[in-house]
Amino acid sequence: MDTQLLYFIPLLIASLFALFTPIIDVFSGSNKKIIFYTTLLNFILIIVANLFLLSQPEFATPLVNINQTGDFLSEFLKNSIVLSSYTIFFDLIFAVAGLLTLFGVRQYLIRENYEHKEFYSLLSFSFLGMMLIAHSNSLVILFLGIETMSIPFYVLSGFIRNKTSNIEASLKYFLLGAFATGFLVYGMAMIYGSTGSLDLSLIHTKIMNNQFNTIYLAIGIGLLIVGLSFKASTFPFHQWAPDVYTGAPTVVSAFMSTAGKSAAFVAFIIIAKAVIPMNLSSAGQLTHTSNFITQYFREILAVIAAFTMLVGNITALMQTNVKRMLAFSSVAHAGYMMMGIVANNSDGWSGIIFYASAYVLMQIGAFIIVSLIEKENDQQLELSDYNGLSKNNPFLAASMAIFMLSLAGIPPFAGFFGKYFLFYAAIESGYLWLTIVAVIATLISLYFYIGLIVNMYFKTQSGEIEKVHIGLANISVIISVIGVIFLGLFPNTIMNFAILFFK
Amino acid sequence: MTSLYCTLFLPLLGSVIILFFSKEKTKLIKYFSLAISLLTFVASLFILFNFDSSNPNFQFYQETIWVPTIDAGFRIGIDGLSMLLVMLTVFISPITILASFSAIREREKEYYFMILLLEFAMVGVFISLDLFLFYIFWELILIPMYFIIGIWGSKNRIYAAVKFFIFTMFGSLLMLVSIIWLGNYVGTEILETGFTTNYLKIREVSNLIPQNIQGWLFWGFAISFFIKVPLFPLHTWLPDAHTEAPTPGSVILASILLKMGTYGLIRYNLDLFPTSSIEYGSLISWFAVIGIIYGALVSIVQTDIKRLVAYSSVSHMGFVVLGIFSITAIGLQGAIIQMVNHGLSTGMLFLLVGMLYERRHTREISEYGGIARVMPVFSTFFGIAMFASAGLPGLNGFVGEFMTLLGAFTSPFLNSWAYTIVGAFGVIFAAVYLLWMFQRVFFGTNDNPANFNLKDLSKREWTILVPIVVFILWIGVYPKTFLHISENSTRTLVNKIETIKFGHGSFPQLQTVELPKSPSNAIQQSNQNKPVK
């Protein structure tokens, strides 16, 4: 078998599982464990397959161009899919996010008395969508991926359908999401009109060779940025995020705000790489017009990033509800990741890879802990409910503290390195002012991250929280804690790979 | 080599082991952490004895690449500037742990975990020779200190802890941006080997950084350090943090954490940005002088003993900053010895206030009077610490203050007597607030019934105080033992800066560092070599 075919395996596994989970759902009857374990197997297989690919010798030498697919595949797929390279890593990020969420899902749904089996199929489908986004090399596949991801999300955020908060979240998400999709498709059409191609690498070549219609291209990029900004919840299209993340089931918010956001950023990377190319020595010289377009949109993205960070953190500062606070902070984190897009070079993109990995671990960890402490009907979500948590639940409190410190970007945790790489990329590409804005935003964010630690450790309350039953979620919390510390101590485990991806 | 690793990692190892102890075995945890900190001290003695003070360069240098993509390395080493501070850290740590036995009565396991982690980070700050590593240690200090103030502090602890955290973090983030900017500029524009945070590499070429960029970088680092020192007007977090922290926390804050700021000023600001240091030196020195006077005046009106000692730190650290920015060998050495002095005497004052507080549970001066009669030994110790802090000749404080003032007086960079003249008033005010407080607390009539039956010092408290007194006297009578260690490193540094300004240094025999030729030429050359974009 052609070794290049190996890289096709993860996508194949994910598609097969996504297709067969509903069927298993039908035939498994009232046994809910089977489908749970099937989904678990799905994520574990993807992780194993991708780790296997990472261990392939191609990754040892940076010079081998691993973006090329085999003859058979490129014929078959019409060059619309990228295999290997950064896709492997994003597959891993999504699968880890899925796995961590899955461990928290079951007891959450059982407590809410709403464990229906569709949940797992929907999870598998949105996961497949994310993988498609990461693998896409064509605007069509990209769109397909975004929709395959989003539609299950609309359903999942309203999953507990007898709860008003869920329905509200779902409806809001759906209406605004549909709107954003419109922008996205319109943008894609414009780019197609301008360059005459849907293949992103072809679009890239055409832009480099000055074969495009300037006005259509500019409008197309602008609309694409609007659409993707919505998916990534960046300013000014972030309004839905806090409401949806607060209203949706906590475990779903965990998955949406991490894996979903990472997927949106891969889409950003793919688009930025193709349509706003830089004057890099390897890629040749840009013409005056396309260079102007690139610089113009980078400025716009920088402004978006700056506002996202500030708005996300300032509004998070005002929250008294932990879930809502995390939701706003996730908006701010989108702003930090946007810095990598603004930098628009391999350092920025690999910075995003690192940040996304760290972010998945710490944000899911935090959300899972919130889901554990929360009671039925959205009880016990206020900041004051966390008072004295460290007394009876030292493990949960310590883990939460680590996640908060990591989210705030304090060394030696993973979040710090993510920020460091992104700051570095931004300064390197001449965006010092953006870094200073990011620093100010980080400073603001400290107050509420630290505030939660204050509640957990420094305050006490009369009716203290009894010892929380952690159960299966223990695994996700432990994995996240270890991951956050490990990536903090050995960031090069990821960076060594990430640097190769965009060479 | 091994001794340096042991000094750094023993506390970390200890703190991790404590996590596995049972919560109830408080006695085991206490004595275990004491043993670890003592072992660390013993390990550091090996560094001290193998340290060659005639060598101005870094010794025990170790380099392990950590994150290759950004050239961040685990680079550590010690020179004359950091040797004394490392010794101070490992010396004060067992003392604070011993003092914690009585001061900390709840959640011991977490506490001793935090304090050993703190020791690890503090040693790390003083020995790291990589800007990235330095930043990590610098931030790592924040977490345990935040918890120590927040969990074991007194009434207003949450406010104090959050204020401390946010103030320090503000400075740190500015420093982070400066570090990345510096690493990127040096790596791509000067060395052209790519981003680096290697301190030694950057130091070699630091005077090639153009003045306008250097100025920004200088302030990025400086503000972070000024907050930590703290220099007037960035000092407002200090009284709160000091007063609200538990006794051992205040001791560590005063003795070591504040020194990190001044150490950073010498190590990074003077050494990496010499031209900007010269340019802004006099401005900063004025702030230092204002701090000296302001801290002293505010101390006079305090009614809380601990707050009084806290404000006196602002005043004393002003002397250190003045000594540093005099950029003379004598001023710098005075600054270093003053750091040690302040660590010893103010640390001891905090310990003594803590002991008094444990007996009476109040720190109001008006609650006391005539304590000398019921606690004669305690009063003697307090007297020694107080006089050391006030700068009485024969005790350590005098040496440091005298040398920094002399340095400012003779400095060719400050070039004015005014600093010394105004600063010297600080010494007088120090005598005023300390002696007045001493008089109100220890003399007069003991007419408060609560004070009639106070117990004098216990054996443990003797053990805590005697080692400090030994060093207070030692530095006071024969400071040469200590000055000798930092002598050559400071002279080399001063030489370097003087050569930049005047073309020749005061210590030509030490001119070991070959400076790159005229900065402007070199910049042009490096620009020509760059491929045109």
Coordinates of N, CA, C and O in Angstrom, one line a residue, chain B residues 12 35 37 44 58 102 157 162 171-172 217 237 246 269 288 291 310 368-369 372 381 447 460 471-472 477 479 482 492:
Chain B
L12 N 12.5 22.3 45.5 CA 11.4 21.8 44.7 C 11.1 20.4 45.0 O 9.9 20.0 45.1
A35 N 14.3 20.6 57.5 CA 15.4 19.8 57.1 C 15.8 20.1 55.7 O 17.0 20.3 55.4
S37 N 15.2 22.8 53.9 CA 15.8 24.1 53.8 C 17.2 24.2 54.4 O 18.1 24.9 53.8
S44 N 24.5 25.1 49.5 CA 24.9 26.4 49.0 C 26.3 26.8 49.6 O 27.0 27.5 48.9
F58 N 30.9 34.7 35.1 CA 30.0 33.8 35.7 C 30.6 32.5 36.0 O 31.4 32.0 35.2
S102 N 5.2 28.5 64.8 CA 4.2 29.0 65.6 C 3.2 29.9 64.9 O 2.1 30.1 65.3
R157 N -6.6 40.5 54.1 CA -5.6 39.7 53.3 C -6.0 39.6 51.8 O -5.2 39.7 51.0
V162 N -4.7 40.4 46.3 CA -5.0 40.7 44.9 C -4.2 41.9 44.4 O -3.7 42.0 43.3
G171 N 3.8 44.9 36.1 CA 5.2 45.1 35.7 C 5.8 44.0 34.9 O 6.5 44.1 33.9
S172 N 5.4 42.8 35.4 CA 6.0 41.6 34.7 C 5.6 41.5 33.2 O 6.4 41.2 32.4
L217 N 13.1 49.7 26.0 CA 13.4 48.4 26.7 C 13.8 48.7 28.1 O 13.3 48.0 29.0
W237 N 1.5 49.0 47.0 CA 1.1 47.6 47.3 C 1.8 47.1 48.5 O 1.3 46.2 49.3
P246 N 1.2 36.9 56.8 CA 1.6 36.3 58.1 C 3.1 36.6 58.3 O 3.8 36.9 57.3
N269 N 19.1 46.1 33.9 CA 19.1 47.4 33.4 C 20.5 48.0 33.2 O 20.8 48.6 32.2
A288 N 14.4 57.9 43.9 CA 15.0 57.1 45.1 C 15.1 58.0 46.3 O 14.7 57.6 47.4
G291 N 11.8 58.7 47.7 CA 11.3 57.5 48.4 C 12.0 57.4 49.8 O 11.3 57.0 50.7
A310 N 7.1 48.2 57.6 CA 6.9 48.1 56.1 C 7.3 49.4 55.4 O 8.0 49.4 54.4
Y368 N 1.1 49.1 73.9 CA 2.2 48.6 74.6 C 2.8 49.8 75.4 O 2.4 50.9 75.4
G369 N 3.9 49.4 76.1 CA 4.6 50.4 77.0 C 5.3 49.6 78.1 O 4.8 48.7 78.6
A372 N 10.1 46.4 78.0 CA 11.5 46.0 78.4 C 11.5 45.4 79.8 O 12.4 44.5 80.0
F381 N 17.1 42.1 71.8 CA 17.1 41.7 70.4 C 16.5 42.7 69.5 O 17.0 43.1 68.5
D447 N 1.5 50.0 82.0 CA 0.3 50.1 82.7 C -0.9 49.4 82.1 O -2.0 49.5 82.5
R460 N 13.2 28.1 70.8 CA 13.1 28.2 69.4 C 13.3 29.6 68.9 O 13.9 29.8 67.8
F471 N 25.3 37.7 62.0 CA 25.6 38.4 60.7 C 25.5 39.9 60.8 O 26.2 40.6 60.1
I472 N 24.5 40.3 61.5 CA 24.4 41.8 61.7 C 25.7 42.4 62.2 O 26.2 43.4 61.8
V477 N 31.0 45.0 61.7 CA 32.4 45.2 62.2 C 33.4 44.9 61.1 O 34.4 45.6 60.9
P479 N 33.0 44.2 57.3 CA 32.2 44.0 56.0 C 33.0 43.4 54.9 O 32.5 43.0 53.9
F482 N 32.3 40.2 53.0 CA 31.2 40.2 52.1 C 31.4 41.0 50.9 O 31.1 40.7 49.8
T492 N 33.9 45.4 37.3 CA 33.8 45.1 35.8 C 32.6 45.8 35.2 O 32.7 46.4 34.2

